[in-house]
Amino acid sequence: MSREPDVLFDVLGPRGRQRTRIATVVVVLVLAALLWLALRQFAVNGQLDGAKWQPFTSPPILRFLLVGLGGTLQATVVSALLAFPLGAALALLRLARSAPLRWPAAAYVELFRALPVLLLIYVFLLVLPQLGVRLPLFWQLVIPIVMSGSASAAEIFRAGVLSLERGQSEAGYSLGLSYWQTMRLIVLPQVLRQLLPVLVSQLITLLKETTLGYVVSFPELLHNGQTLGEYTQTLIQAYLVVALVFVLTNAGLSQLAVGIDRRLGTRGRRAPGSAGSASGQQRPGLQVRLDA
Amino acid sequence: MLLRMRGVSKSFGQHRALDRVDLDLARGEVVVVLGPSGSGKSTLCRCINRLETVDAGSIELDGEPLPQEGKDLARLRSQVGMVFQSFNLFAHMSALDNVTLGPIKVRRLGREQAQRRAMDLLERVGVADQARKYPAQLSGGQQQRVAIARALAMDPKLMLFDEPTSALDPEMINEVLAVMVELAASGMTMLVVTHEMGFARKAAHRVVFMDAGRVVEEATPQAFFTAARTERAQDFLAKILTH
Ligand SMILES: Nc1ncnc2c1ncn2[C@@H]1O[C@H](COP(=O)(O)OP(=O)(O)OP(=O)(O)O)[C@@H](O)[C@H]1O
Ligand SMILES: [Mg+2]
């Protein structure tokens, strides 16, 4: 299977390659110097002492961090499982023909896209209890994240649907499929495939938003790391460990997306966007066979 | 009459794309629509299965006025096959799945039965050996033939073709036209927008010439191509003949 050529950059000539090599060396040197400075600063202040890192080798403390990671992942997964389908549904409602469907969806999206998650959390934490509604910690965190995340996802899905060639849905309608069937069977599968990278970064955003769990004292990774750092007086080390776990988790998610994309790679490519083909100028006979 | 259009008008903003169009198609009739770019040929096709709404006039299929919405509209569309200039095969499905989708989801046919029938249809249009391939792996001519099979799978009463060969490289045009000629010979009612005069002569019972949203002239292919009555049609023919 051959890939489409990288259209962003021309292939470099000899002078370009020379310049790239020099730039690479300079950047590596600068990064190394910065790292060395940082480590020296840590060492001077005794932050690299074995004793400061000792706690992070003890099983009970690791277990406590793992519980935090578990909380983070659980909140992220539940948020994503609710926010993405809800976002897709909102996008389709907002694109529907009938105004009574369109308006509420548009209002919801515009409202919750504008409000910070923290503010929504405060509503669930401080305002609702006064009205006699008190939710479990987990939901005090997850519901605000879902409200805001579904609004963002809705806009992503809507843009994706609009970018798909209109002929795809028209072909669906002309077979006698309903609007919802056309969206579910024809439009969304193609849009999802195309949006995969964006949805992964959206997932990472959700994951990071779960760190707002400290506001409601939900035991997620950052919250547990902080508690631990304060308890063992190794706040810096705790934050570094937590940061490393976040980075690894997110790298894992990105890798997952690459894997999915590759598995789908041998399947059909999505239809071209509406821009090029509405005029019928396209020559499909020439653009095919990349996969063959 | 299978299709009966009376006084159909359609505007886009200030622009009149269709202007009081009357058109009838008898069962089994094959009609070719000709006309300069922008004369409303695509709009005509799209109004018949209501991909565009009309502003005035009436369209009846098999004696029934076109439903406006909902299940009835979907049922109407399932009885009218549409073949697009740019094929519009579902890009994420194999050729076979493109053809079985309608029968399974709209007609509620069992998968196995739908697939058997789909294979027969793909055989009929000559691409049975490509059934498992995705649209991006097929040539334009193969894609268009799969698109025709997809429309036929719904057992339509009427087939609409909107310039089915104008996005194709010359060497692929004939393979698609051959399928359409065979379809016409089998008795299918067809409304075909095309500038392929060979097809019109061989398969059409009637030629309809449109200009500026109006039906300006109707005649047999023979009469139209040898002695068009209106000046506009003569101009138009002179232009496409010099190509
Ligand atoms: N969705 C639309 N919005 C606005 N104007 C439109 C739309 N669709 C068609 N038109 C206009 O209506 C007129 C008729 O268009 P139509 O596509 O039916 O012409 P056509 O005869 O099929 O032309 P061609 O041979 O170029 O395909 C044109 O002037 C076109 O610009
Ligand atoms: Mg047209």
XYZ file of C-alpha atoms and ligand atoms in Angstrom:
567
model
C 0.000 0.000 0.000
C 1.498 3.310 -1.008
C 0.801 6.495 0.902
C -0.093 9.826 -0.553
C 3.014 11.962 -0.854
C 3.701 14.488 1.888
C 2.322 17.608 0.265
C 3.350 20.025 2.998
C 7.023 19.991 2.167
C 9.053 19.595 -0.957
C 11.771 17.002 -0.868
C 14.911 18.814 0.313
C 17.832 19.527 -1.979
C 21.507 19.316 -0.893
C 21.648 22.818 0.590
C 18.389 22.297 2.432
C 19.693 19.033 3.898
C 22.875 20.769 5.042
C 20.854 23.479 6.787
C 18.612 20.898 8.444
C 21.668 19.064 9.811
C 23.112 22.238 11.312
C 19.766 23.210 12.852
C 19.407 19.729 14.342
C 22.827 19.905 16.016
C 22.122 23.371 17.434
C 18.747 22.364 18.828
C 20.129 19.207 20.437
C 22.944 21.195 22.082
C 20.523 23.792 23.437
C 18.203 21.127 24.838
C 21.101 19.282 26.468
C 22.316 22.509 28.077
C 18.840 23.275 29.446
C 18.503 19.771 30.848
C 21.924 19.998 32.468
C 21.049 23.350 34.064
C 17.796 21.976 35.412
C 19.430 18.873 36.860
C 22.191 20.955 38.443
C 19.598 23.201 40.056
C 17.807 20.140 41.401
C 21.084 18.661 42.685
C 22.145 21.899 44.409
C 18.858 21.986 46.269
C 19.095 18.344 47.213
C 16.066 17.322 45.146
C 17.941 14.471 43.498
C 18.807 12.821 46.826
C 17.856 9.182 46.962
C 15.818 9.808 50.081
C 13.513 12.165 48.201
C 12.743 9.507 45.642
C 12.651 6.615 48.073
C 8.884 6.839 48.749
C 8.104 6.172 45.105
C 9.520 2.672 45.331
C 7.353 1.559 48.227
C 4.380 -0.630 47.268
C 1.702 1.115 49.400
C 2.569 4.473 47.878
C 2.657 3.074 44.380
C -0.678 1.480 45.041
C -2.065 4.829 46.164
C -0.847 6.389 42.905
C -2.315 3.515 40.927
C -5.668 4.098 42.595
C -5.353 7.699 41.429
C -4.538 6.581 37.886
C -7.503 4.224 38.043
C -9.769 7.093 39.061
C -8.431 9.251 36.233
C -8.930 6.549 33.634
C -12.363 5.634 34.909
C -13.537 9.250 34.839
C -11.995 9.730 31.384
C -13.524 6.612 29.872
C -16.983 7.273 31.281
C -16.776 10.923 30.172
C -15.737 9.907 26.672
C -18.391 7.184 26.387
C -21.032 9.757 27.246
C -19.603 12.889 25.617
C -18.781 11.529 22.146
C -22.112 9.853 21.321
C -23.951 12.796 22.847
C -21.811 15.146 20.748
C -22.582 13.191 17.594
C -26.301 13.251 18.358
C -26.189 17.002 19.036
C -24.355 17.616 15.767
C -26.986 15.663 13.818
C -29.812 17.477 15.599
C -28.181 20.775 14.779
C -27.963 19.783 11.117
C -31.534 18.477 10.959
C -34.116 20.173 8.799
C -36.685 20.845 11.459
C -36.144 23.997 13.505
C -37.542 22.593 16.779
C -34.736 20.010 16.663
C -32.079 22.472 15.557
C -32.627 25.253 18.043
C -32.292 23.484 21.382
C -29.209 21.650 20.135
C -27.594 24.880 18.958
C -28.391 26.604 22.250
C -26.932 23.738 24.277
C -23.753 23.643 22.217
C -23.152 27.376 22.279
C -23.831 27.579 26.017
C -21.694 24.706 27.225
C -18.877 25.374 24.810
C -18.563 28.822 26.320
C -18.645 27.878 30.009
C -15.461 26.723 31.760
C -15.675 23.224 33.197
C -14.579 24.549 36.573
C -17.645 26.774 36.737
C -19.907 23.829 35.945
C -18.213 21.818 38.659
C -18.895 24.593 41.149
C -22.542 24.470 40.162
C -22.683 20.769 41.002
C -20.531 21.189 44.107
C -21.979 24.343 45.621
C -25.272 25.303 44.023
C -27.139 22.040 43.534
C -26.660 20.826 47.146
C -28.461 23.970 48.286
C -31.375 22.863 46.130
C -31.255 19.486 47.774
C -29.467 17.648 44.966
C -26.229 16.000 46.022
C -24.514 13.687 43.574
C -21.684 11.234 44.278
C -18.171 12.730 43.865
C -17.595 10.832 40.647
C -20.628 12.340 38.951
C -19.935 15.803 40.316
C -16.783 15.620 38.226
C -17.969 13.624 35.225
C -21.257 15.375 34.444
C -19.672 18.832 34.031
C -16.918 17.340 31.872
C -19.522 15.586 29.722
C -21.600 18.734 29.359
C -18.702 20.751 28.085
C -17.014 17.882 26.209
C -20.175 16.931 24.316
C -20.584 20.536 23.180
C -17.032 20.620 21.813
C -17.425 17.194 20.233
C -20.685 18.331 18.608
C -18.897 21.128 16.785
C -16.152 18.771 15.659
C -18.690 16.271 14.326
C -20.710 18.992 12.634
C -17.670 20.322 10.800
C -16.801 16.756 9.795
C -20.273 16.056 8.432
C -20.284 19.313 6.480
C -16.905 18.528 4.956
C -18.087 15.185 3.604
C -19.147 15.372 0.000
C -22.880 16.015 -0.228
C -23.250 13.328 -2.872
C -22.681 10.676 -0.201
C -25.807 11.575 1.738
C -27.787 12.254 -1.448
C -26.957 8.774 -2.681
C -28.261 7.471 0.641
C -31.518 9.405 0.436
C -32.111 8.349 -3.137
C -32.001 4.694 -2.065
C -34.867 5.493 0.289
C -32.856 5.729 3.499
C -34.163 8.151 6.119
C -32.113 11.083 7.422
C -31.090 9.141 10.527
C -30.245 5.985 8.585
C -28.175 8.003 6.152
C -26.264 9.649 8.968
C -25.728 6.405 10.881
C -24.838 4.140 7.967
C -23.117 6.459 5.528
C -22.056 9.803 6.905
C -20.893 9.085 10.456
C -18.683 6.068 9.683
C -16.758 8.117 7.145
C -16.626 11.197 9.325
C -15.431 9.194 12.348
C -12.592 7.729 10.383
C -11.526 11.152 9.223
C -11.880 12.697 12.669
C -9.974 9.979 14.522
C -6.885 12.128 15.247
C -9.016 15.057 16.398
C -11.108 12.793 18.613
C -7.965 11.420 20.244
C -6.787 14.899 21.146
C -10.305 15.554 22.417
C -9.987 12.420 24.544
C -6.704 13.720 25.943
C -8.424 16.998 26.771
C -11.067 15.053 28.694
C -8.347 13.172 30.518
C -6.687 16.386 31.559
C -9.972 17.857 32.659
C -10.412 15.027 35.138
C -7.601 16.664 37.122
C -10.278 19.145 38.166
C -11.268 16.250 40.404
C -9.244 17.875 43.173
C -12.006 20.486 43.445
C -14.521 17.853 44.483
C -11.880 15.677 46.201
C -12.331 12.873 43.719
C -9.320 10.535 43.982
C -7.714 10.967 40.556
C -4.027 10.852 39.720
C -3.071 14.472 40.298
C -5.085 14.700 43.473
C -3.514 11.561 44.918
C -0.066 12.676 43.803
C -0.535 15.953 45.596
C -1.812 14.339 48.786
C 1.146 12.015 48.691
C 3.681 14.777 48.062
C 2.376 16.784 50.962
C 2.353 13.763 53.245
C 5.922 12.648 52.439
C 7.201 16.183 51.860
C 8.303 15.369 48.328
C 5.926 17.567 46.385
C 8.285 18.186 43.440
C 9.075 14.518 43.014
C 5.407 13.612 43.261
C 4.481 16.102 40.556
C 7.269 14.831 38.300
C 6.098 11.250 38.689
C 2.504 12.266 38.014
C 3.571 14.264 34.959
C 5.476 11.265 33.628
C 2.436 9.018 34.063
C 0.231 11.537 32.230
C 2.692 11.784 29.361
C 2.932 7.993 29.067
C -0.860 7.581 29.209
C -1.421 10.148 26.484
C 1.322 8.676 24.324
C -0.466 5.345 24.729
C -3.739 6.884 23.545
C -2.102 8.445 20.488
C -0.472 5.125 19.694
C -3.852 3.435 19.942
C -5.235 5.897 17.387
C -2.359 5.217 14.998
C -3.033 1.500 15.366
C -6.740 1.873 14.621
C -6.017 4.097 11.653
C -3.590 1.570 10.241
C -6.078 -1.267 10.622
C -8.664 0.767 8.767
C -6.032 1.854 6.279
C -6.588 -0.947 3.822
C -10.309 -0.218 3.729
C -11.901 2.364 1.514
C -10.885 5.942 1.659
C -13.569 8.504 2.437
C -15.256 10.369 -0.336
C -13.531 13.572 -1.365
C -14.707 16.812 0.237
C -17.412 18.810 -1.448
C -15.072 21.564 -2.566
C -13.456 19.714 -5.426
C -16.190 17.533 -6.741
C -19.401 19.556 -6.709
C -18.624 20.782 -10.194
C -18.162 17.282 -11.527
C -14.718 18.241 -12.728
C -13.053 15.460 -10.816
C -11.504 12.567 -12.686
C -11.907 9.631 -10.381
C -10.293 7.437 -12.975
C -7.015 9.191 -12.323
C -7.015 9.456 -8.559
C -7.674 5.823 -7.762
C -5.505 2.759 -7.342
C -3.473 4.114 -4.446
C -4.592 1.146 -2.429
C -4.659 -1.493 -5.093
C -48.215 7.730 -17.563
C -45.568 6.633 -15.130
C -44.201 10.142 -14.616
C -46.282 13.242 -15.093
C -44.891 16.747 -14.506
C -47.109 19.794 -14.898
C -46.012 23.428 -14.657
C -43.025 22.606 -12.463
C -41.013 25.669 -11.464
C -38.017 25.965 -9.228
C -35.943 29.015 -8.352
C -32.652 29.421 -6.573
C -32.890 32.938 -5.193
C -33.669 35.160 -8.160
C -32.596 32.537 -10.649
C -35.255 30.363 -12.300
C -33.710 26.943 -12.763
C -36.981 25.356 -13.939
C -39.701 27.378 -15.596
C -43.156 25.769 -15.938
C -41.870 22.421 -17.140
C -44.350 19.844 -18.475
C -43.017 16.366 -19.056
C -44.530 12.894 -19.338
C -42.860 9.516 -19.358
C -44.795 6.426 -20.333
C -43.895 3.107 -18.766
C -40.920 1.612 -20.570
C -40.067 4.868 -22.299
C -36.495 6.120 -22.567
C -36.116 9.888 -22.759
C -32.866 11.750 -23.280
C -32.608 15.307 -21.944
C -30.263 17.681 -23.728
C -29.417 21.308 -23.192
C -26.653 23.786 -22.554
C -24.944 24.034 -19.178
C -27.188 25.674 -16.598
C -30.392 24.950 -18.499
C -31.840 23.023 -15.551
C -31.266 19.389 -16.504
C -29.808 18.348 -13.161
C -32.448 20.299 -11.297
C -35.113 18.433 -13.284
C -33.714 15.060 -12.187
C -33.265 16.158 -8.600
C -36.852 17.436 -8.357
C -38.211 14.075 -9.483
C -36.898 12.276 -6.411
C -37.236 15.391 -4.349
C -33.586 16.035 -3.615
C -34.844 19.532 -4.479
C -38.269 20.809 -3.521
C -40.330 22.501 -6.216
C -41.864 25.965 -5.902
C -44.888 25.383 -8.120
C -46.530 22.733 -10.274
C -47.099 19.051 -9.684
C -45.130 15.858 -10.128
C -46.871 12.488 -10.095
C -45.281 9.079 -10.134
C -47.601 6.238 -11.083
C -50.607 8.477 -10.489
C -49.511 9.502 -6.987
C -48.306 13.027 -6.202
C -44.787 13.138 -4.724
C -44.940 12.871 -0.936
C -43.440 15.832 0.893
C -41.621 14.141 3.738
C -41.127 11.228 6.051
C -41.694 7.559 5.318
C -43.722 8.206 2.189
C -40.960 10.302 0.691
C -38.395 7.615 1.495
C -40.652 5.034 -0.144
C -40.965 7.178 -3.253
C -37.214 7.591 -3.460
C -36.692 3.871 -3.136
C -38.811 3.473 -6.289
C -36.771 5.954 -8.289
C -33.187 4.956 -9.044
C -30.664 7.760 -9.372
C -27.257 7.608 -11.041
C -25.010 10.601 -10.427
C -22.357 12.211 -12.553
C -19.753 11.649 -9.823
C -20.983 8.097 -9.000
C -21.295 8.806 -5.254
C -20.575 5.238 -4.248
C -20.333 4.888 -0.474
C -16.579 5.220 -0.058
C -16.345 3.128 3.113
C -18.137 0.096 1.697
C -17.166 -2.571 -0.786
C -18.930 -2.661 -4.148
C -21.060 -5.548 -2.880
C -22.061 -3.711 0.292
C -22.942 -0.649 -1.768
C -25.418 -2.759 -3.702
C -26.893 -4.654 -0.736
C -27.336 -1.665 1.577
C -30.656 -0.473 0.163
C -32.300 -3.908 -0.079
C -31.227 -4.782 3.473
C -31.983 -1.487 5.203
C -34.953 -0.260 3.183
C -36.562 -3.433 1.831
C -35.632 -5.516 4.875
C -34.281 -8.318 2.727
C -32.123 -10.973 4.419
C -28.391 -10.484 3.970
C -27.850 -13.703 2.086
C -30.681 -13.120 -0.322
C -29.595 -9.507 -0.853
C -26.056 -10.634 -1.612
C -27.167 -13.253 -4.088
C -29.215 -10.692 -5.933
C -26.433 -8.112 -5.746
C -24.005 -10.569 -7.313
C -26.454 -11.166 -10.146
C -26.693 -7.441 -10.741
C -22.931 -6.924 -10.583
C -22.660 -9.764 -13.074
C -25.164 -8.053 -15.306
C -23.157 -4.796 -15.359
C -19.919 -6.740 -15.770
C -18.107 -6.080 -12.499
C -18.857 -9.224 -10.493
C -15.126 -9.898 -10.144
C -14.702 -6.544 -8.395
C -17.401 -7.159 -5.760
C -15.053 -7.109 -2.760
C -13.167 -3.993 -3.778
C -13.704 -0.521 -2.370
C -14.716 2.332 -4.680
C -11.253 3.938 -4.501
C -9.833 0.723 -5.964
C -12.112 0.775 -9.010
C -11.847 2.701 -12.258
C -14.430 5.374 -12.977
C -16.274 3.160 -15.424
C -16.400 0.309 -12.926
C -17.620 2.659 -10.196
C -20.417 3.962 -12.369
C -21.498 0.433 -13.262
C -21.578 -0.493 -9.577
C -23.663 2.652 -9.013
C -26.117 1.469 -11.655
C -26.304 -1.953 -9.995
C -26.908 -0.239 -6.647
C -29.862 1.672 -8.095
C -31.245 -1.420 -9.843
C -31.129 -3.399 -6.614
C -34.153 -1.439 -5.404
C -36.256 -2.602 -8.391
C -37.015 0.998 -9.325
C -39.975 1.951 -11.470
C -37.941 4.744 -13.000
C -34.222 5.347 -13.407
C -32.737 8.849 -13.525
C -29.273 9.355 -14.996
C -27.612 12.758 -14.587
C -24.712 12.899 -17.046
C -23.540 9.429 -16.064
C -20.550 9.437 -18.400
C -19.314 13.010 -18.348
C -16.838 12.440 -15.498
C -15.352 9.427 -17.286
C -12.272 9.054 -19.405
C -13.216 8.376 -23.036
C -12.234 4.713 -22.993
C -14.626 4.026 -20.116
C -17.658 5.777 -21.535
C -18.680 2.907 -23.761
C -18.691 0.261 -21.060
C -21.197 2.369 -19.102
C -23.297 3.217 -22.157
C -23.457 -0.463 -23.099
C -24.993 -1.239 -19.716
C -27.516 1.557 -20.188
C -28.447 0.389 -23.678
C -29.036 -3.105 -22.351
C -31.148 -1.676 -19.544
C -33.228 0.337 -21.999
C -33.750 -2.757 -24.132
C -34.969 -4.662 -21.066
C -37.887 -2.240 -20.778
C -36.746 0.020 -17.948
C -38.259 3.506 -17.891
C -35.349 5.929 -18.062
C -34.772 9.678 -17.979
C -31.211 10.273 -19.121
C -29.362 13.574 -19.140
C -26.527 13.042 -21.567
C -24.832 14.543 -24.569
C -23.931 11.126 -25.936
C -25.795 11.207 -29.231
C -24.892 7.634 -29.986
C -26.854 6.528 -26.942
C -29.762 8.805 -27.811
C -29.984 7.383 -31.332
C -29.625 3.794 -30.235
C -31.802 3.687 -27.124
C -33.989 6.762 -26.741
C -37.608 6.966 -27.813
C -37.665 10.703 -27.394
C -35.302 13.635 -26.985
C -36.187 16.639 -24.820
C -34.240 19.837 -25.356
C -34.069 22.322 -22.478
C -32.910 25.902 -22.394
C -33.047 28.431 -19.561
C -35.226 26.169 -17.429
C -37.805 25.436 -20.130
C -38.536 22.472 -22.295
C -38.034 24.065 -25.701
C -38.364 21.101 -28.024
C -39.402 17.451 -27.961
C -38.847 15.053 -30.836
C -37.680 11.594 -31.798
C -33.886 11.313 -31.831
C -33.956 10.923 -35.580
C -35.988 14.073 -36.156
C -34.136 16.091 -33.554
C -30.615 15.368 -34.706
C -31.331 15.758 -38.387
C -33.823 18.628 -38.316
C -34.216 20.464 -35.033
C -37.040 22.970 -35.286
C -35.952 25.710 -32.885
C -33.005 27.952 -33.484
C -31.601 27.383 -30.017
C -31.543 23.658 -30.510
C -29.815 24.105 -33.864
C -27.173 26.337 -32.230
C -26.696 23.818 -29.467
C -26.350 20.901 -31.865
C -23.890 22.836 -33.987
C -21.763 23.350 -30.894
C -21.717 19.775 -29.681
C -21.228 18.427 -33.169
C -18.086 20.472 -33.756
C -16.531 18.922 -30.656
N -28.196 24.462 -5.120
C -28.219 25.510 -5.979
N -28.126 26.775 -5.508
C -28.162 27.826 -6.337
N -28.253 27.737 -7.666
C -28.350 26.512 -8.208
C -28.317 25.334 -7.395
N -28.409 24.254 -8.204
C -28.486 24.742 -9.467
N -28.455 26.092 -9.475
C -28.548 26.937 -10.661
O -29.675 26.552 -11.403
C -29.379 26.550 -12.795
C -29.645 25.192 -13.383
O -28.707 24.293 -12.835
P -28.598 22.773 -13.271
O -27.535 22.179 -12.462
O -29.935 22.162 -13.218
O -28.135 22.917 -14.781
P -27.665 21.763 -15.768
O -28.507 21.900 -16.971
O -27.649 20.464 -15.066
O -26.199 22.240 -16.113
P -24.882 21.345 -16.377
O -24.952 20.897 -17.777
O -23.776 22.329 -16.148
O -24.892 20.251 -15.389
C -27.929 26.978 -12.938
O -27.914 28.345 -13.297
C -27.357 26.794 -11.575
O -26.376 27.755 -11.322
Mg -26.083 19.137 -14.462
